[in-house]
Amino acid sequence: MRPTLRQLEYIVAVAETGRIGVAADRLNVSQPSLSAQLAEVEADLGTTLFLRGRGGAKPTPVGEEVVRRARMILHEMEDLRAVARGGGIFQGRLRLGVLPSIGPYLLPGVVRRLHAEHPDLRLVIREESTHDLEEGLRSGRLDMIISTPEDHMGARAMPLFTEALWAAFALDHPQAEGEAMTLEVLQNETLLTLGRKHRLSHIVEGLALRAGGRVSDEYEGTSLDAIRLMAASGAGVAVLPSVYAATEVRRGTNVGLRKLDHPEAHRDIALMEPMRSEPTRGAAVLAEILQAEAAVILAE
């Protein structure tokens, strides 16, 4: 039955290179052979996938959809091969979900160590909101997630670290400099945070209520970088977690950062997996790596 996996590889290669000859070189096949295989697939599907001309090979509208689905099938096959090779603590593949307010700042060092210690591991990382991470873990779309444990009560949680929260002020704000501050400093201030699908937004709402401030209803950030930049412009005060704040301090920030001194000005981060009879060894190993990396970041 057509198309075969090899023919799907041909389709994707042609789409990526835009030229049949270049795709043939990449795949180490002759150009006539690749052209014949594409023609065979098109005949079998009853449609034209590529428009050929002097400018190269360009996917038709139907071809674009076929290319998209071909990529998905090839990725699934890579996963299947990884699982079949199996062995190791992660059974060849790990689909890891992580909060976008954690992933870019915590995971680079973790990924380097995983690749060094488990070179055959196929690691797939998805940055998603708290709400979507919960769905991914329940549905089996994700094997493990890094998130706030109170939002995933049906999962097995391995605590990683606790992050203090920091207030980020525009540099010309009168509170931009100083040591740790109480919530009273935020009275009458407009606080900036992520959208409501994120646990951080609910924490910030609680802090605003206690401080006598308000959460902006005019701007919801999609990333910590976005709300930091808004704070730098004077649009409000951004509330940022420690791992991100530590990263900003190292690279020279455009806001004034002050730690919030309040029992509720923190968030707990944990590694979670579906509840089973016994925790997997892979979760314990990954948790140890994550804890070590977080300790390095937060100590600097």
mmCIF file of C-alpha atoms in Angstrom, residues 2-297:
data_model
loop_
_atom_site.group_PDB
_atom_site.id
_atom_site.type_symbol
_atom_site.label_atom_id
_atom_site.label_comp_id
_atom_site.label_asym_id
_atom_site.label_seq_id
_atom_site.Cartn_x
_atom_site.Cartn_y
_atom_site.Cartn_z
ATOM 1 C CA ARG A 2 1.282 3.454 -0.928
ATOM 2 C CA PRO A 3 2.896 5.605 0.224
ATOM 3 C CA THR A 4 5.675 3.787 2.036
ATOM 4 C CA LEU A 5 7.685 5.341 4.860
ATOM 5 C CA ARG A 6 10.601 5.816 2.502
ATOM 6 C CA GLN A 7 8.353 7.672 0.083
ATOM 7 C CA LEU A 8 7.155 9.880 2.929
ATOM 8 C CA GLU A 9 10.794 10.729 3.602
ATOM 9 C CA TYR A 10 11.151 11.687 -0.073
ATOM 10 C CA ILE A 11 8.091 13.954 0.124
ATOM 11 C CA VAL A 12 9.341 15.753 3.227
ATOM 12 C CA ALA A 13 12.859 16.156 1.819
ATOM 13 C CA VAL A 14 11.576 17.721 -1.396
ATOM 14 C CA ALA A 15 9.339 20.088 0.562
ATOM 15 C CA GLU A 16 12.225 21.144 2.804
ATOM 16 C CA THR A 17 14.792 21.663 0.068
ATOM 17 C CA GLY A 18 12.498 22.900 -2.681
ATOM 18 C CA ARG A 19 14.490 20.979 -5.291
ATOM 19 C CA ILE A 20 14.354 17.344 -6.284
ATOM 20 C CA GLY A 21 18.070 17.159 -7.046
ATOM 21 C CA VAL A 22 19.045 18.583 -3.651
ATOM 22 C CA ALA A 23 16.619 16.238 -1.907
ATOM 23 C CA ALA A 24 18.069 13.285 -3.796
ATOM 24 C CA ASP A 25 21.585 14.223 -2.666
ATOM 25 C CA ARG A 26 20.415 14.513 0.928
ATOM 26 C CA LEU A 27 18.793 11.075 0.798
ATOM 27 C CA ASN A 28 21.673 9.495 -1.165
ATOM 28 C CA VAL A 29 19.483 8.370 -4.072
ATOM 29 C CA SER A 30 19.552 9.282 -7.733
ATOM 30 C CA GLN A 31 17.386 12.142 -8.972
ATOM 31 C CA PRO A 32 15.551 9.950 -11.524
ATOM 32 C CA SER A 33 14.773 7.411 -8.815
ATOM 33 C CA LEU A 34 13.357 10.049 -6.481
ATOM 34 C CA SER A 35 11.306 11.598 -9.286
ATOM 35 C CA ALA A 36 9.905 8.188 -10.168
ATOM 36 C CA GLN A 37 8.949 7.542 -6.552
ATOM 37 C CA LEU A 38 7.161 10.893 -6.284
ATOM 38 C CA ALA A 39 5.268 10.196 -9.488
ATOM 39 C CA GLU A 40 4.255 6.801 -8.131
ATOM 40 C CA VAL A 41 2.924 8.330 -4.910
ATOM 41 C CA GLU A 42 1.002 10.997 -6.810
ATOM 42 C CA ALA A 43 -0.529 8.368 -9.055
ATOM 43 C CA ASP A 44 -1.522 6.252 -6.099
ATOM 44 C CA LEU A 45 -3.061 9.212 -4.218
ATOM 45 C CA GLY A 46 -4.656 10.587 -7.345
ATOM 46 C CA THR A 47 -3.377 14.130 -6.833
ATOM 47 C CA THR A 48 -0.417 16.384 -7.584
ATOM 48 C CA LEU A 49 1.776 17.038 -4.569
ATOM 49 C CA PHE A 50 4.389 19.339 -6.125
ATOM 50 C CA LEU A 51 4.419 21.880 -8.931
ATOM 51 C CA ARG A 52 7.727 21.476 -10.767
ATOM 52 C CA GLY A 53 9.332 24.337 -12.615
ATOM 53 C CA ARG A 54 12.524 26.320 -13.078
ATOM 54 C CA GLY A 55 12.143 27.643 -9.569
ATOM 55 C CA GLY A 56 12.144 24.144 -8.125
ATOM 56 C CA ALA A 57 9.405 22.005 -6.602
ATOM 57 C CA LYS A 58 6.677 23.776 -4.644
ATOM 58 C CA PRO A 59 3.962 21.893 -2.722
ATOM 59 C CA THR A 60 0.400 22.317 -3.917
ATOM 60 C CA PRO A 61 -2.251 23.093 -1.254
ATOM 61 C CA VAL A 62 -2.987 19.358 -1.038
ATOM 62 C CA GLY A 63 0.757 18.688 -1.023
ATOM 63 C CA GLU A 64 1.272 20.988 1.969
ATOM 64 C CA GLU A 65 -1.235 18.964 3.980
ATOM 65 C CA VAL A 66 0.341 15.686 2.875
ATOM 66 C CA VAL A 67 3.777 16.999 3.887
ATOM 67 C CA ARG A 68 2.435 18.003 7.316
ATOM 68 C CA ARG A 69 0.920 14.582 7.902
ATOM 69 C CA ALA A 70 4.017 12.841 6.538
ATOM 70 C CA ARG A 71 6.141 14.634 9.139
ATOM 71 C CA MET A 72 3.755 13.505 11.879
ATOM 72 C CA ILE A 73 3.908 9.881 10.716
ATOM 73 C CA LEU A 74 7.705 9.925 10.501
ATOM 74 C CA HIS A 75 7.975 11.423 13.997
ATOM 75 C CA GLU A 76 5.661 8.719 15.343
ATOM 76 C CA MET A 77 7.853 6.088 13.722
ATOM 77 C CA GLU A 78 10.918 7.587 15.416
ATOM 78 C CA ASP A 79 9.073 7.278 18.721
ATOM 79 C CA LEU A 80 8.122 3.684 17.946
ATOM 80 C CA ARG A 81 11.719 2.768 17.134
ATOM 81 C CA ALA A 82 12.925 4.445 20.326
ATOM 82 C CA VAL A 83 10.445 2.471 22.404
ATOM 83 C CA ALA A 84 11.333 -0.738 20.557
ATOM 84 C CA ARG A 85 15.018 -0.195 21.291
ATOM 85 C CA GLY A 86 13.816 0.291 24.830
ATOM 86 C CA GLY A 87 16.021 -0.475 27.746
ATOM 87 C CA GLY A 88 17.350 2.284 29.910
ATOM 88 C CA ILE A 89 15.443 4.151 32.544
ATOM 89 C CA PHE A 90 13.172 6.012 30.130
ATOM 90 C CA GLN A 91 12.340 3.102 27.804
ATOM 91 C CA GLY A 92 13.883 4.941 24.878
ATOM 92 C CA ARG A 93 11.586 7.978 24.837
ATOM 93 C CA LEU A 94 10.437 10.705 27.217
ATOM 94 C CA ARG A 95 7.615 13.113 26.393
ATOM 95 C CA LEU A 96 8.114 15.892 28.938
ATOM 96 C CA GLY A 97 5.720 18.770 29.501
ATOM 97 C CA VAL A 98 6.887 21.921 31.275
ATOM 98 C CA LEU A 99 5.576 25.334 32.201
ATOM 99 C CA PRO A 100 6.851 28.027 29.808
ATOM 100 C CA SER A 101 7.842 30.061 32.870
ATOM 101 C CA ILE A 102 10.268 27.241 33.802
ATOM 102 C CA GLY A 103 11.392 25.451 30.644
ATOM 103 C CA PRO A 104 13.686 27.956 28.876
ATOM 104 C CA TYR A 105 15.562 28.785 32.070
ATOM 105 C CA LEU A 106 15.851 25.404 33.783
ATOM 106 C CA LEU A 107 15.999 22.859 30.968
ATOM 107 C CA PRO A 108 19.054 23.742 28.814
ATOM 108 C CA GLY A 109 21.500 22.286 31.345
ATOM 109 C CA VAL A 110 19.183 19.365 32.062
ATOM 110 C CA VAL A 111 18.910 18.486 28.378
ATOM 111 C CA ARG A 112 22.702 18.581 27.951
ATOM 112 C CA ARG A 113 23.134 16.161 30.841
ATOM 113 C CA LEU A 114 20.390 13.822 29.607
ATOM 114 C CA HIS A 115 21.928 13.664 26.136
ATOM 115 C CA ALA A 116 25.368 13.005 27.620
ATOM 116 C CA GLU A 117 24.216 10.272 30.010
ATOM 117 C CA HIS A 118 21.471 8.734 27.836
ATOM 118 C CA PRO A 119 22.525 9.312 24.204
ATOM 119 C CA ASP A 120 19.863 6.992 22.771
ATOM 120 C CA LEU A 121 17.018 8.777 24.549
ATOM 121 C CA ARG A 122 14.486 10.507 22.311
ATOM 122 C CA LEU A 123 13.450 13.551 24.343
ATOM 123 C CA VAL A 124 10.324 15.464 23.296
ATOM 124 C CA ILE A 125 9.614 18.677 25.250
ATOM 125 C CA ARG A 126 6.330 20.587 25.185
ATOM 126 C CA GLU A 127 5.932 24.006 26.837
ATOM 127 C CA GLU A 128 2.282 24.402 27.830
ATOM 128 C CA SER A 129 0.049 26.131 30.355
ATOM 129 C CA THR A 130 -0.861 24.502 33.663
ATOM 130 C CA HIS A 131 -4.279 23.610 32.263
ATOM 131 C CA ASP A 132 -2.867 21.966 29.135
ATOM 132 C CA LEU A 133 -0.189 20.078 31.079
ATOM 133 C CA GLU A 134 -2.937 18.527 33.198
ATOM 134 C CA GLU A 135 -4.790 17.391 30.079
ATOM 135 C CA GLY A 136 -1.601 16.010 28.557
ATOM 136 C CA LEU A 137 -0.748 13.951 31.626
ATOM 137 C CA ARG A 138 -4.287 12.575 32.019
ATOM 138 C CA SER A 139 -4.650 11.671 28.342
ATOM 139 C CA GLY A 140 -1.244 9.986 28.096
ATOM 140 C CA ARG A 141 0.001 12.571 25.582
ATOM 141 C CA LEU A 142 2.789 13.412 28.069
ATOM 142 C CA ASP A 143 4.804 10.961 30.182
ATOM 143 C CA MET A 144 5.868 13.473 32.859
ATOM 144 C CA ILE A 145 5.351 17.157 33.548
ATOM 145 C CA ILE A 146 7.140 19.910 35.476
ATOM 146 C CA SER A 147 4.483 22.083 37.047
ATOM 147 C CA THR A 148 2.818 23.294 40.241
ATOM 148 C CA PRO A 149 1.650 20.205 42.171
ATOM 149 C CA GLU A 150 -1.568 21.699 43.549
ATOM 150 C CA ASP A 151 -2.944 21.761 39.993
ATOM 151 C CA HIS A 152 -2.410 18.030 39.382
ATOM 152 C CA MET A 153 -3.940 16.303 42.386
ATOM 153 C CA GLY A 154 -4.346 12.957 40.620
ATOM 154 C CA ALA A 155 -0.660 12.660 39.748
ATOM 155 C CA ARG A 156 2.340 11.362 41.686
ATOM 156 C CA ALA A 157 4.485 14.388 42.545
ATOM 157 C CA MET A 158 8.190 14.517 43.333
ATOM 158 C CA PRO A 159 9.014 17.954 44.853
ATOM 159 C CA LEU A 160 11.851 19.754 43.074
ATOM 160 C CA PHE A 161 12.209 23.233 44.585
ATOM 161 C CA THR A 162 10.324 26.265 45.861
ATOM 162 C CA GLU A 163 10.628 29.585 44.067
ATOM 163 C CA ALA A 164 10.327 32.931 45.811
ATOM 164 C CA LEU A 165 8.574 35.641 43.814
ATOM 165 C CA TRP A 166 10.140 38.940 42.821
ATOM 166 C CA ALA A 167 8.667 42.304 41.879
ATOM 167 C CA ALA A 168 10.085 43.878 38.723
ATOM 168 C CA PHE A 169 9.865 47.678 38.473
ATOM 169 C CA ALA A 170 10.750 50.112 35.709
ATOM 170 C CA LEU A 171 14.190 51.544 36.466
ATOM 171 C CA ASP A 172 12.749 55.012 37.103
ATOM 172 C CA HIS A 173 10.152 53.689 39.574
ATOM 173 C CA PRO A 174 10.763 54.936 43.163
ATOM 174 C CA GLN A 175 10.737 51.325 44.435
ATOM 175 C CA ALA A 176 13.142 49.971 41.802
ATOM 176 C CA GLU A 177 16.048 49.714 44.243
ATOM 177 C CA GLY A 178 16.271 48.078 47.639
ATOM 178 C CA GLU A 179 16.305 44.785 49.472
ATOM 179 C CA ALA A 180 13.433 42.386 50.076
ATOM 180 C CA MET A 181 10.120 44.209 50.380
ATOM 181 C CA THR A 182 6.784 43.626 52.070
ATOM 182 C CA LEU A 183 3.531 43.458 50.149
ATOM 183 C CA GLU A 184 2.523 46.881 51.421
ATOM 184 C CA VAL A 185 4.913 48.413 48.887
ATOM 185 C CA LEU A 186 2.612 47.123 46.146
ATOM 186 C CA GLN A 187 -0.411 49.022 47.451
ATOM 187 C CA ASN A 188 -2.198 50.805 44.589
ATOM 188 C CA GLU A 189 0.199 49.231 42.065
ATOM 189 C CA THR A 190 -0.938 47.492 38.869
ATOM 190 C CA LEU A 191 0.525 43.979 38.754
ATOM 191 C CA LEU A 192 1.377 42.204 35.495
ATOM 192 C CA THR A 193 1.220 38.432 35.136
ATOM 193 C CA LEU A 194 0.535 35.556 32.754
ATOM 194 C CA GLY A 195 -2.883 34.488 31.476
ATOM 195 C CA ARG A 196 -5.391 32.697 33.678
ATOM 196 C CA LYS A 197 -4.456 29.226 32.454
ATOM 197 C CA HIS A 198 -1.270 29.588 34.509
ATOM 198 C CA ARG A 199 -1.060 28.987 38.267
ATOM 199 C CA LEU A 200 1.208 32.045 38.573
ATOM 200 C CA SER A 201 -1.695 34.336 37.661
ATOM 201 C CA HIS A 202 -3.794 33.000 40.559
ATOM 202 C CA ILE A 203 -0.907 33.487 43.000
ATOM 203 C CA VAL A 204 -0.455 37.075 41.804
ATOM 204 C CA GLU A 205 -4.176 37.771 42.169
ATOM 205 C CA GLY A 206 -3.995 36.645 45.796
ATOM 206 C CA LEU A 207 -0.957 38.835 46.462
ATOM 207 C CA ALA A 208 -2.641 41.832 44.834
ATOM 208 C CA LEU A 209 -5.677 41.373 47.052
ATOM 209 C CA ARG A 210 -3.527 41.283 50.201
ATOM 210 C CA ALA A 211 -1.399 44.222 49.111
ATOM 211 C CA GLY A 212 -4.266 46.481 48.106
ATOM 212 C CA GLY A 213 -3.134 46.483 44.484
ATOM 213 C CA ARG A 214 -4.790 45.227 41.334
ATOM 214 C CA VAL A 215 -3.973 42.816 38.528
ATOM 215 C CA SER A 216 -3.996 44.457 35.118
ATOM 216 C CA ASP A 217 -7.125 43.687 33.119
ATOM 217 C CA GLU A 218 -5.639 45.380 30.068
ATOM 218 C CA TYR A 219 -2.656 43.105 29.536
ATOM 219 C CA GLU A 220 -2.088 39.385 30.067
ATOM 220 C CA GLY A 221 1.399 38.200 29.182
ATOM 221 C CA THR A 222 2.103 35.070 27.192
ATOM 222 C CA SER A 223 5.631 34.799 28.589
ATOM 223 C CA LEU A 224 7.730 36.109 31.460
ATOM 224 C CA ASP A 225 9.830 38.058 28.970
ATOM 225 C CA ALA A 226 6.670 39.819 27.788
ATOM 226 C CA ILE A 227 5.544 40.949 31.239
ATOM 227 C CA ARG A 228 9.107 41.998 32.155
ATOM 228 C CA LEU A 229 9.270 44.211 29.072
ATOM 229 C CA MET A 230 5.886 45.709 29.912
ATOM 230 C CA ALA A 231 7.135 46.445 33.442
ATOM 231 C CA ALA A 232 10.286 48.045 31.990
ATOM 232 C CA SER A 233 8.063 50.378 29.981
ATOM 233 C CA GLY A 234 6.253 51.517 33.125
ATOM 234 C CA ALA A 235 2.980 49.695 32.397
ATOM 235 C CA GLY A 236 2.948 48.061 35.828
ATOM 236 C CA VAL A 237 4.897 45.841 38.188
ATOM 237 C CA ALA A 238 5.696 42.331 36.932
ATOM 238 C CA VAL A 239 5.762 39.440 39.408
ATOM 239 C CA LEU A 240 8.480 36.963 38.433
ATOM 240 C CA PRO A 241 9.586 33.584 39.876
ATOM 241 C CA SER A 242 13.134 33.003 41.133
ATOM 242 C CA VAL A 243 14.561 30.822 38.340
ATOM 243 C CA TYR A 244 13.619 33.466 35.788
ATOM 244 C CA ALA A 245 14.688 36.354 38.014
ATOM 245 C CA ALA A 246 18.089 34.726 38.603
ATOM 246 C CA THR A 247 18.550 34.384 34.847
ATOM 247 C CA GLU A 248 17.705 38.064 34.364
ATOM 248 C CA VAL A 249 20.184 39.194 37.004
ATOM 249 C CA ARG A 250 22.990 37.276 35.292
ATOM 250 C CA ARG A 251 22.411 38.795 31.873
ATOM 251 C CA GLY A 252 21.840 42.343 33.074
ATOM 252 C CA THR A 253 18.203 43.280 33.323
ATOM 253 C CA ASN A 254 16.276 46.404 32.297
ATOM 254 C CA VAL A 255 14.112 46.353 35.429
ATOM 255 C CA GLY A 256 14.708 46.748 39.143
ATOM 256 C CA LEU A 257 14.155 43.442 40.962
ATOM 257 C CA ARG A 258 13.123 43.152 44.608
ATOM 258 C CA LYS A 259 12.217 39.949 46.423
ATOM 259 C CA LEU A 260 8.733 39.793 47.944
ATOM 260 C CA ASP A 261 8.819 39.043 51.664
ATOM 261 C CA HIS A 262 5.511 37.276 52.340
ATOM 262 C CA PRO A 263 4.614 33.645 53.206
ATOM 263 C CA GLU A 264 2.445 33.342 50.097
ATOM 264 C CA ALA A 265 4.930 34.947 47.700
ATOM 265 C CA HIS A 266 6.269 31.670 46.354
ATOM 266 C CA ARG A 267 5.374 28.736 44.152
ATOM 267 C CA ASP A 268 6.276 25.068 44.508
ATOM 268 C CA ILE A 269 7.570 23.170 41.479
ATOM 269 C CA ALA A 270 7.406 19.373 41.164
ATOM 270 C CA LEU A 271 7.990 16.617 38.641
ATOM 271 C CA MET A 272 4.806 14.616 38.123
ATOM 272 C CA GLU A 273 3.860 11.393 36.420
ATOM 273 C CA PRO A 274 0.587 9.436 36.253
ATOM 274 C CA MET A 275 -0.319 7.590 39.429
ATOM 275 C CA ARG A 276 0.826 3.972 39.197
ATOM 276 C CA SER A 277 1.439 1.220 41.711
ATOM 277 C CA GLU A 278 5.110 2.201 41.878
ATOM 278 C CA PRO A 279 6.989 5.326 40.756
ATOM 279 C CA THR A 280 9.200 4.825 37.705
ATOM 280 C CA ARG A 281 12.973 4.852 38.064
ATOM 281 C CA GLY A 282 13.142 7.387 35.271
ATOM 282 C CA ALA A 283 11.170 9.941 37.305
ATOM 283 C CA ALA A 284 13.554 9.591 40.243
ATOM 284 C CA VAL A 285 16.603 10.047 37.993
ATOM 285 C CA LEU A 286 15.109 13.055 36.194
ATOM 286 C CA ALA A 287 14.038 14.656 39.487
ATOM 287 C CA GLU A 288 17.603 14.420 40.785
ATOM 288 C CA ILE A 289 18.951 16.106 37.644
ATOM 289 C CA LEU A 290 16.321 18.860 37.815
ATOM 290 C CA GLN A 291 17.006 19.517 41.505
ATOM 291 C CA ALA A 292 20.739 19.797 40.869
ATOM 292 C CA GLU A 293 20.273 22.226 37.974
ATOM 293 C CA ALA A 294 17.816 24.381 39.939
ATOM 294 C CA ALA A 295 20.216 24.526 42.895
ATOM 295 C CA VAL A 296 22.969 25.845 40.627
ATOM 296 C CA ILE A 297 20.716 28.532 39.105
#
